[in-house]
mmCIF file of C-alpha atoms in Angstrom:
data_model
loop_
_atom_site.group_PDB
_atom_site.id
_atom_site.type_symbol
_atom_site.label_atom_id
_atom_site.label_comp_id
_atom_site.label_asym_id
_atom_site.label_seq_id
_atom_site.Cartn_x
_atom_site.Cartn_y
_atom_site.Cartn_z
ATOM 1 C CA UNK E 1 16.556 -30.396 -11.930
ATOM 2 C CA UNK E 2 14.523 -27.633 -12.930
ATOM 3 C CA UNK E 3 13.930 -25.724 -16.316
ATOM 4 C CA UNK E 4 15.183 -21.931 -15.900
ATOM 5 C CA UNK E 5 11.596 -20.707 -16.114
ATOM 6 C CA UNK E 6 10.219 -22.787 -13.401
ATOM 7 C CA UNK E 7 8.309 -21.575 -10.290
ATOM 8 C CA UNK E 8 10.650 -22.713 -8.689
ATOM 9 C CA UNK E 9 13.590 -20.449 -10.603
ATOM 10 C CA UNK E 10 11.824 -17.354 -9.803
ATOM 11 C CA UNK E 11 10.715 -17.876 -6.523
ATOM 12 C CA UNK E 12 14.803 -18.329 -5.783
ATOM 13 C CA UNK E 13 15.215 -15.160 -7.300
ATOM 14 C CA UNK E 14 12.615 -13.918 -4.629
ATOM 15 C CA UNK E 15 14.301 -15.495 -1.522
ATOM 16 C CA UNK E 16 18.001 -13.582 -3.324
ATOM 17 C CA UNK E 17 15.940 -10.792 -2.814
ATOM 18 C CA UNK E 18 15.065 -11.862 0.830
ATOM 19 C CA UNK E 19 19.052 -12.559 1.405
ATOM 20 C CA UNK E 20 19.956 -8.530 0.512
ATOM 21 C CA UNK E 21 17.372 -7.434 2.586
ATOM 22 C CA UNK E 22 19.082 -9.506 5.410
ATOM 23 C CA UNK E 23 22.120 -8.722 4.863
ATOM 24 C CA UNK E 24 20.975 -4.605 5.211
ATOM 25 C CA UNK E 25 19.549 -5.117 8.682
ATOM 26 C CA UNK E 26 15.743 -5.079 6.739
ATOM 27 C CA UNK E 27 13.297 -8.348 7.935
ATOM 28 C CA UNK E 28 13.841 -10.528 5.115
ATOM 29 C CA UNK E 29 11.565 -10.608 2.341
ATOM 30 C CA UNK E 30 11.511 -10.319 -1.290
ATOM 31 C CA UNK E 31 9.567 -10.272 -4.395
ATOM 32 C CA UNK E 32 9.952 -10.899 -8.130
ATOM 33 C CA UNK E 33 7.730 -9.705 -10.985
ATOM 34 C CA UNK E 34 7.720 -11.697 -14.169
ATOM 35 C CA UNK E 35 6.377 -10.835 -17.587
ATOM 36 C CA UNK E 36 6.964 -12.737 -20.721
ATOM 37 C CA UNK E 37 9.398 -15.341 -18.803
ATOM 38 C CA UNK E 38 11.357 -12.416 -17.716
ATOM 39 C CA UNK E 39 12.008 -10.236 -14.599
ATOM 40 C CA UNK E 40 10.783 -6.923 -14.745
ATOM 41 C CA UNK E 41 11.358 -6.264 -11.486
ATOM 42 C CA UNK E 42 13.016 -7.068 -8.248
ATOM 43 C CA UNK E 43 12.424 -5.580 -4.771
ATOM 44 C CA UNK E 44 12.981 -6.317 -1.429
ATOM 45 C CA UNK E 45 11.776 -5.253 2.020
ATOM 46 C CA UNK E 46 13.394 -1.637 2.869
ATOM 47 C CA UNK E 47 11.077 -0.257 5.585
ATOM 48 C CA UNK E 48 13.686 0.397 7.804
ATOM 49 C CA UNK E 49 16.238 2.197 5.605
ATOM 50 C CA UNK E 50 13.375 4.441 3.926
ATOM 51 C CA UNK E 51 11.966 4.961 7.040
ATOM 52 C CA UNK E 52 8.840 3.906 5.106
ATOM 53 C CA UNK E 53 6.125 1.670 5.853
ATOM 54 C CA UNK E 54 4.796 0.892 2.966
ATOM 55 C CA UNK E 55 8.283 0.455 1.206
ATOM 56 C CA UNK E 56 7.051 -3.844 1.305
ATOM 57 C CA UNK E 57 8.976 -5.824 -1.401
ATOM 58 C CA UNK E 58 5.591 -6.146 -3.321
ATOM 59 C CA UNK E 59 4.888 -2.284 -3.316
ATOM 60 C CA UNK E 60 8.068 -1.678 -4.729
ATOM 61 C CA UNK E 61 7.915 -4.066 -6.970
ATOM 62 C CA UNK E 62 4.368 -3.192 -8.720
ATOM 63 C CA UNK E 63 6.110 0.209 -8.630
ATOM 64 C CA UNK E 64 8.746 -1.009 -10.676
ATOM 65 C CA UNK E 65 7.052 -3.626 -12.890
ATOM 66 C CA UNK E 66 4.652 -0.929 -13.811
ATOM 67 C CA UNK E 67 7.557 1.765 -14.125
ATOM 68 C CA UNK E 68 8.832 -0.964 -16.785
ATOM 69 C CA UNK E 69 6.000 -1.376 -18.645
ATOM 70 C CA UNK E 70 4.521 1.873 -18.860
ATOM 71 C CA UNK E 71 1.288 0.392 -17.355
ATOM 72 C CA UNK E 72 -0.391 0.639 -14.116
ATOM 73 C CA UNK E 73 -2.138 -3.072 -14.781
ATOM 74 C CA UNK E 74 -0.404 -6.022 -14.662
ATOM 75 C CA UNK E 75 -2.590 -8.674 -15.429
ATOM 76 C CA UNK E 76 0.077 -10.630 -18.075
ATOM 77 C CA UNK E 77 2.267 -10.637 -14.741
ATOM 78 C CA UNK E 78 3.366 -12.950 -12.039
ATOM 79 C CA UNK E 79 4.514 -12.027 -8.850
ATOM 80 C CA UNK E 80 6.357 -13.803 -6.896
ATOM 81 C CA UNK E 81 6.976 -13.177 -2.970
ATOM 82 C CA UNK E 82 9.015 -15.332 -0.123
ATOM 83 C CA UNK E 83 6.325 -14.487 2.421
ATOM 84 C CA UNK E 84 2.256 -13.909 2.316
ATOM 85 C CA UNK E 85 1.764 -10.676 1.590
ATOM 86 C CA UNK E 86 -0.215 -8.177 4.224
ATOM 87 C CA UNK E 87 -3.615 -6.325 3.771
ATOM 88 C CA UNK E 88 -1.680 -3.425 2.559
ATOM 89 C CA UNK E 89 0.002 -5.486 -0.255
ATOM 90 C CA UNK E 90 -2.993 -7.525 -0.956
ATOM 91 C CA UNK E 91 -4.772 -4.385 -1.525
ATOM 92 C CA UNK E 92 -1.840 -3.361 -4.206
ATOM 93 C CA UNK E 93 -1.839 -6.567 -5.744
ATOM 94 C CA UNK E 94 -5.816 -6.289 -6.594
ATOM 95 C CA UNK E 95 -5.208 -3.107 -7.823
ATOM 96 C CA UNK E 96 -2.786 -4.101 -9.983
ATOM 97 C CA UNK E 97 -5.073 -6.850 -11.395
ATOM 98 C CA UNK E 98 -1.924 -8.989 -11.289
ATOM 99 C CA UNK E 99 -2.689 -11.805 -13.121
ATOM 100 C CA UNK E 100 -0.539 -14.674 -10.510
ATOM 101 C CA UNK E 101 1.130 -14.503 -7.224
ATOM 102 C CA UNK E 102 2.832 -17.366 -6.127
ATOM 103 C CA UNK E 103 3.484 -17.062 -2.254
ATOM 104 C CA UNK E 104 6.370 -18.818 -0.078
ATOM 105 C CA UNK E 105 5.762 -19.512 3.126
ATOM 106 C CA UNK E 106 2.208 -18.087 5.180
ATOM 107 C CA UNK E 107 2.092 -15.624 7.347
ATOM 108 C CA UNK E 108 -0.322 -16.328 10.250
ATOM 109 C CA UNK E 109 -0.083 -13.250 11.755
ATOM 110 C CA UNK E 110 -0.079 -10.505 9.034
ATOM 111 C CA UNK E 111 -0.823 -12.391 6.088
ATOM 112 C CA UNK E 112 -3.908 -11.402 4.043
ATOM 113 C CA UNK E 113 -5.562 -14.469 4.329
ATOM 114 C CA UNK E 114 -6.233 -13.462 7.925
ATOM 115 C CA UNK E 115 -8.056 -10.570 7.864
ATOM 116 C CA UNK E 116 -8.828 -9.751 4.292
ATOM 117 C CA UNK E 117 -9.261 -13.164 2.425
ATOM 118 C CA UNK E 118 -10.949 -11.802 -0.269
ATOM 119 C CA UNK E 119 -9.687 -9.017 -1.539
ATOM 120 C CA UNK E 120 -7.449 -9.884 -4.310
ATOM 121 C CA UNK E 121 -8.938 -9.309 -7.724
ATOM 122 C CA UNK E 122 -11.165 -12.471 -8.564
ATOM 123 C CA UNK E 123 -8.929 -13.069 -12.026
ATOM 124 C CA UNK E 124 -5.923 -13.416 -9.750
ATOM 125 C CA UNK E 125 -4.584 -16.855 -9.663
ATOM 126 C CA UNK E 126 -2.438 -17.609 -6.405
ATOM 127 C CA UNK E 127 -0.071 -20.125 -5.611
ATOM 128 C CA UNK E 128 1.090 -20.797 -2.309
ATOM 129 C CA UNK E 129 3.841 -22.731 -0.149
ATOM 130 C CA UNK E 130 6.492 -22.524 -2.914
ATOM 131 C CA UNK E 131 9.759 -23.000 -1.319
ATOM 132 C CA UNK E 132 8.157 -22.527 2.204
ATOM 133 C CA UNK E 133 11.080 -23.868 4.175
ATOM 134 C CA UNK E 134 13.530 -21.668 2.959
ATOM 135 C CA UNK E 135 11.549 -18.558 3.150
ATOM 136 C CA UNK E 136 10.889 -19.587 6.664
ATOM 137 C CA UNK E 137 14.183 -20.409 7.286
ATOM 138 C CA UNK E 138 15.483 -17.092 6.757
ATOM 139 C CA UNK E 139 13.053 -15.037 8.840
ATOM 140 C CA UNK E 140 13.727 -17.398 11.899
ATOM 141 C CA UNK E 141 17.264 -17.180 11.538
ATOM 142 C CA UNK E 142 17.043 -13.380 10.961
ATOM 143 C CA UNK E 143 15.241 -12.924 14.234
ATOM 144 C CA UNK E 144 17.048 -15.433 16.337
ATOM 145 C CA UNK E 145 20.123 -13.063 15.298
ATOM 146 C CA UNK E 146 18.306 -10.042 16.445
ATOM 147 C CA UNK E 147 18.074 -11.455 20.085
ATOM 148 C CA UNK B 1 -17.450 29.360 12.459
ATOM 149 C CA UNK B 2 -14.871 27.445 13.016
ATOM 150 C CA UNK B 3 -11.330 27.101 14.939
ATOM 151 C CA UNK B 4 -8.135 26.977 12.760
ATOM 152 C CA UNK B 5 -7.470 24.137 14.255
ATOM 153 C CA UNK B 6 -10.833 22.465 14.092
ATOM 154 C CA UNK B 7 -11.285 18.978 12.117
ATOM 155 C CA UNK B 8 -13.386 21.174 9.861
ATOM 156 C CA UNK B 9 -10.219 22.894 8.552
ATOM 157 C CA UNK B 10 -7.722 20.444 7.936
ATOM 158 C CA UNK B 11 -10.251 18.044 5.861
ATOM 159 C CA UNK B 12 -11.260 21.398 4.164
ATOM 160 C CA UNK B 13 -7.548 21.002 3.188
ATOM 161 C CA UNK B 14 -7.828 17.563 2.068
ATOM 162 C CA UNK B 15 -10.238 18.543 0.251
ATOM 163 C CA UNK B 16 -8.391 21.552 -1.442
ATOM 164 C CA UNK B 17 -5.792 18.196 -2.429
ATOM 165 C CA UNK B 18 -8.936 16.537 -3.577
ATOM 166 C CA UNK B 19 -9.343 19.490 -6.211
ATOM 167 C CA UNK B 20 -5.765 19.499 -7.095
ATOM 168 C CA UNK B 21 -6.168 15.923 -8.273
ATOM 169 C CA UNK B 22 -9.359 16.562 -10.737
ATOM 170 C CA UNK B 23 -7.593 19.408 -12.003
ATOM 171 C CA UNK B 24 -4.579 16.762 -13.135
ATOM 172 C CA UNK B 25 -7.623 14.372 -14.702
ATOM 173 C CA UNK B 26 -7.274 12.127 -11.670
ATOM 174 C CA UNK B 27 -9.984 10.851 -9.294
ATOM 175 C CA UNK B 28 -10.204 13.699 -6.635
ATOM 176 C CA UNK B 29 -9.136 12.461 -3.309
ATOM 177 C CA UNK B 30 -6.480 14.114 -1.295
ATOM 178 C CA UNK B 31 -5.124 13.642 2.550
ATOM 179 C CA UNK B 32 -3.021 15.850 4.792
ATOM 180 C CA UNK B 33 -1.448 14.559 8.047
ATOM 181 C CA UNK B 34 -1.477 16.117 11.149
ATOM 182 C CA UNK B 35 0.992 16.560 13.950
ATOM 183 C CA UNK B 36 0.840 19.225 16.874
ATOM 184 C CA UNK B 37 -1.961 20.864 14.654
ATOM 185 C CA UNK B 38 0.843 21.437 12.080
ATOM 186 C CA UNK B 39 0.096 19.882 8.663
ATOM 187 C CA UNK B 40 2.912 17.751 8.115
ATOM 188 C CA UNK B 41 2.050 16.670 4.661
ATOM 189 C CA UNK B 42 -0.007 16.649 1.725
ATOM 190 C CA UNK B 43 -1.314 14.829 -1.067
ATOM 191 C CA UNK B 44 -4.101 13.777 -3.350
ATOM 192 C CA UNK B 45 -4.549 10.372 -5.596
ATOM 193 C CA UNK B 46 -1.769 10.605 -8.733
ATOM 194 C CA UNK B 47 -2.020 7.280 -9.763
ATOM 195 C CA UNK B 48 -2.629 8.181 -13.697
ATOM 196 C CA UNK B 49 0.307 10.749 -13.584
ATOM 197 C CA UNK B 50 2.371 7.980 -12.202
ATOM 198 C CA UNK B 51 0.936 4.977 -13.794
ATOM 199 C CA UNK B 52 1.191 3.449 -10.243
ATOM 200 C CA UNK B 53 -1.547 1.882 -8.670
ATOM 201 C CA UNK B 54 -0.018 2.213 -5.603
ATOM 202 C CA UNK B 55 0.101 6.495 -5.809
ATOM 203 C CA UNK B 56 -2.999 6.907 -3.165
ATOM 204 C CA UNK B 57 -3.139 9.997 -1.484
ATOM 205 C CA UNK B 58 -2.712 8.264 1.323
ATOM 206 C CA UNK B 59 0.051 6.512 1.129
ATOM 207 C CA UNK B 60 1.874 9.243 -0.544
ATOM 208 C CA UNK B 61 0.868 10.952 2.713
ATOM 209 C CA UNK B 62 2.267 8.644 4.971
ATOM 210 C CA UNK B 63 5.548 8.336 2.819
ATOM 211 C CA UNK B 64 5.833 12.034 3.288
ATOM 212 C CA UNK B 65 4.728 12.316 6.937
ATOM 213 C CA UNK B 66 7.476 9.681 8.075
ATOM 214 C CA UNK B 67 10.001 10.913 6.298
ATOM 215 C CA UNK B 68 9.068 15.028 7.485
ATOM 216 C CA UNK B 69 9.416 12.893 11.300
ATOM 217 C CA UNK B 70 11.961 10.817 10.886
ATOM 218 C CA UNK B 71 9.959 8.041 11.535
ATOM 219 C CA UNK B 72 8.020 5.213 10.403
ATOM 220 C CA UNK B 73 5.477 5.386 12.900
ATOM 221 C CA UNK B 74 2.182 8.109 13.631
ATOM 222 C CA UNK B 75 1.305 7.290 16.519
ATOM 223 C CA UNK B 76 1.211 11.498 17.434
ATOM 224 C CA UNK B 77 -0.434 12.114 13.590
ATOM 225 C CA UNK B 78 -4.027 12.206 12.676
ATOM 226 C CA UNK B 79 -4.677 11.594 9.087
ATOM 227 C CA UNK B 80 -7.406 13.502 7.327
ATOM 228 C CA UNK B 81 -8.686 11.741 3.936
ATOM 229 C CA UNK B 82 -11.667 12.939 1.695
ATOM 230 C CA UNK B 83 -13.223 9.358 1.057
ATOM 231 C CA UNK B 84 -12.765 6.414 2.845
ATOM 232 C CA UNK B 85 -9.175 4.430 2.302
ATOM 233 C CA UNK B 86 -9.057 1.004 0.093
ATOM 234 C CA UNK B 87 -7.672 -1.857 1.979
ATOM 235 C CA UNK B 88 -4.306 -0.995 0.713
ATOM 236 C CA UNK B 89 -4.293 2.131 2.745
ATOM 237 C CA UNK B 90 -6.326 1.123 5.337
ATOM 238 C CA UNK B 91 -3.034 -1.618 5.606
ATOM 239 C CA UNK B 92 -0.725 1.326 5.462
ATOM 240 C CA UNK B 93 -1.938 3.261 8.132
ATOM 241 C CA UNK B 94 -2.382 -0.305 9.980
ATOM 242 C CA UNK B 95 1.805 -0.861 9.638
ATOM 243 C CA UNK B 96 1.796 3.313 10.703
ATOM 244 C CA UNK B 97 -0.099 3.494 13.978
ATOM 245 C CA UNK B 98 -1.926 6.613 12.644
ATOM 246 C CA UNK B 99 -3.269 8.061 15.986
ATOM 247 C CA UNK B 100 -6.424 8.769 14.595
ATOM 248 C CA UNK B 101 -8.342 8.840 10.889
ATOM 249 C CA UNK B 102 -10.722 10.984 9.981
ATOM 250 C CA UNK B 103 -12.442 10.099 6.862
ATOM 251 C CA UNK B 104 -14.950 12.203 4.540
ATOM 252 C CA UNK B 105 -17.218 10.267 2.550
ATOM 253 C CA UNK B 106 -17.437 6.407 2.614
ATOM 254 C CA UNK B 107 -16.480 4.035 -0.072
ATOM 255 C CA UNK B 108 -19.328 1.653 -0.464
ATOM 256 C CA UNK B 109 -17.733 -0.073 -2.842
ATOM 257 C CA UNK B 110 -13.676 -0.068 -2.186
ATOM 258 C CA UNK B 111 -13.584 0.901 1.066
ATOM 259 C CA UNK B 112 -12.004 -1.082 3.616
ATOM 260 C CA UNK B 113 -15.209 -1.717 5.891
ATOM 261 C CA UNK B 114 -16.401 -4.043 3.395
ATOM 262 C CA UNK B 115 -13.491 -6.157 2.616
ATOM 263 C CA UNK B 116 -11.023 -5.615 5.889
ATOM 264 C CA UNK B 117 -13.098 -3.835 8.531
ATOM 265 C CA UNK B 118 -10.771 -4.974 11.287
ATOM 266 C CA UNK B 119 -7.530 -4.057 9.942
ATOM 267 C CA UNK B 120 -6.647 -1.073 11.528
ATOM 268 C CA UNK B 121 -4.417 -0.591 14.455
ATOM 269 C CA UNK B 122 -6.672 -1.144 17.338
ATOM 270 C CA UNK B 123 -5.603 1.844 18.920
ATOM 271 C CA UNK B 124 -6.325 4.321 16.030
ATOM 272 C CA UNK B 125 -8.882 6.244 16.399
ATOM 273 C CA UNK B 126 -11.342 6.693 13.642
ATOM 274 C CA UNK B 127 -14.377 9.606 12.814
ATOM 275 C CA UNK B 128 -15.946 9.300 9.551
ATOM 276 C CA UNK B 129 -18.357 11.583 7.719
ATOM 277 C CA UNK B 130 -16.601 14.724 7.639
ATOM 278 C CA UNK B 131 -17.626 17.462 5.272
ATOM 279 C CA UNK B 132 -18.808 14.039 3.492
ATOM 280 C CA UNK B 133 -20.785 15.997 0.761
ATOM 281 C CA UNK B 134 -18.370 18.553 -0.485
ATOM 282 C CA UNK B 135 -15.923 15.067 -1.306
ATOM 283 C CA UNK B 136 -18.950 13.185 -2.678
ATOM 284 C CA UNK B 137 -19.806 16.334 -4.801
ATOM 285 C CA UNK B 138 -16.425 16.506 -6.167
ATOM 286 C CA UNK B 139 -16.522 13.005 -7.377
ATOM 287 C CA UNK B 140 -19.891 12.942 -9.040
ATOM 288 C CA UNK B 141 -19.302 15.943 -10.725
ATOM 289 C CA UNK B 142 -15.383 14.307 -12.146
ATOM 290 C CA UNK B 143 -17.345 11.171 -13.059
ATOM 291 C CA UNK B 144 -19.877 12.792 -15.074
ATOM 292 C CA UNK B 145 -17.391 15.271 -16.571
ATOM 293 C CA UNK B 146 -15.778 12.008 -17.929
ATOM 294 C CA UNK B 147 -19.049 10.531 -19.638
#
């Protein structure tokens, strides 16, 4: 059981986000943005289709959130995101001044962590591993399809 | 004197997208992109216009550069930027395979080399230091404009 505004709620609405990206062909991740308990914005990964690559779930979705709110800062903000975000993301989020980002599963490759550890903005509160498996899940399934 | 196609000439048309962006009120730095000596695309900073922390020049650059291609990646495209890209860019052109960078001034304080100095694709090449001044100039004299 879990209330409707758990971490656990939105990060679900994260991995839906993850599923349409899938389901168009795009590597599967997605990312909520949450202000006042509710979601301001979804987005999921559309490099391909845009031919874009910067069009990252969390690029469009500060995009979006701040679109909604009339504000480029989002520090009364979470953001939630299946996978680790990259540098280029990272870099976004600081901007942004988001004020959480809860993270599914790591990315050992291209995640942040990696080769930028520090750059999100120090009032940033992060969250990590939240429904890992599933986020996980998907990508590994979504490439074992590709082969 | 200098060549048309000289490095000179295209970041003296960043630059010209530099002064664009001060004459909108926002911080002046501009980019054009480069493909068989062709400029490709164009852009400064419009983050206030857009309220979008994510509106660097760059980025709008490479936006507009892969979709002028048809493709995601610049691997054939040198990118010309009047002051040194954030780690959000420098990310950007990472995921883009920019051929080569050439950068005007450096960022000493939001500039990738401090935060992410190893994030760009290893095969893009990178000159910094290019008609440095004239960008450094530009943003001294917006900052004390604003005081």
């Amino acid at each position: 059981m879990f209330s409707v505004f758990s971490h656990e709620y939105y990060m679900k609405q994260a991995l839906k986000e993850a599923e349409k990206a899938a389901l168009l062909d795009e590597i599967p991740v997605g990312a909520v943005v949450i202000c006042n308990q509710q979601i301001i914005a979804r987005a999921h990964n559309w490099t391909e289709h845009l031919t874009d690559v910067t069009a990252h779930a969390e690029i469009l979705a500060i995009t979006a959130a701040s679109k909604h709110l009339g504000n480029k800062y989002l520090q009364e903000c979470s953001l939630y995101v299946t996978l680790e975000p990259c540098v280029m993301c990272a870099g976004a989020l600081a901007w942004s001044q988001i004020g959480e980002l809860i993270i599914g599963a790591n990315d050992n490759k291209r995640g942040y962590s990696q080769l930028a550890p520090n750059v999100l903005h120090p009032k940033t509160k992060v969250i990590s591993g939240l429904l890992a498996l599933e986020s996980t899940e998907m990508i590994k399934e979504f490439f074992q399809k590709k082969r």
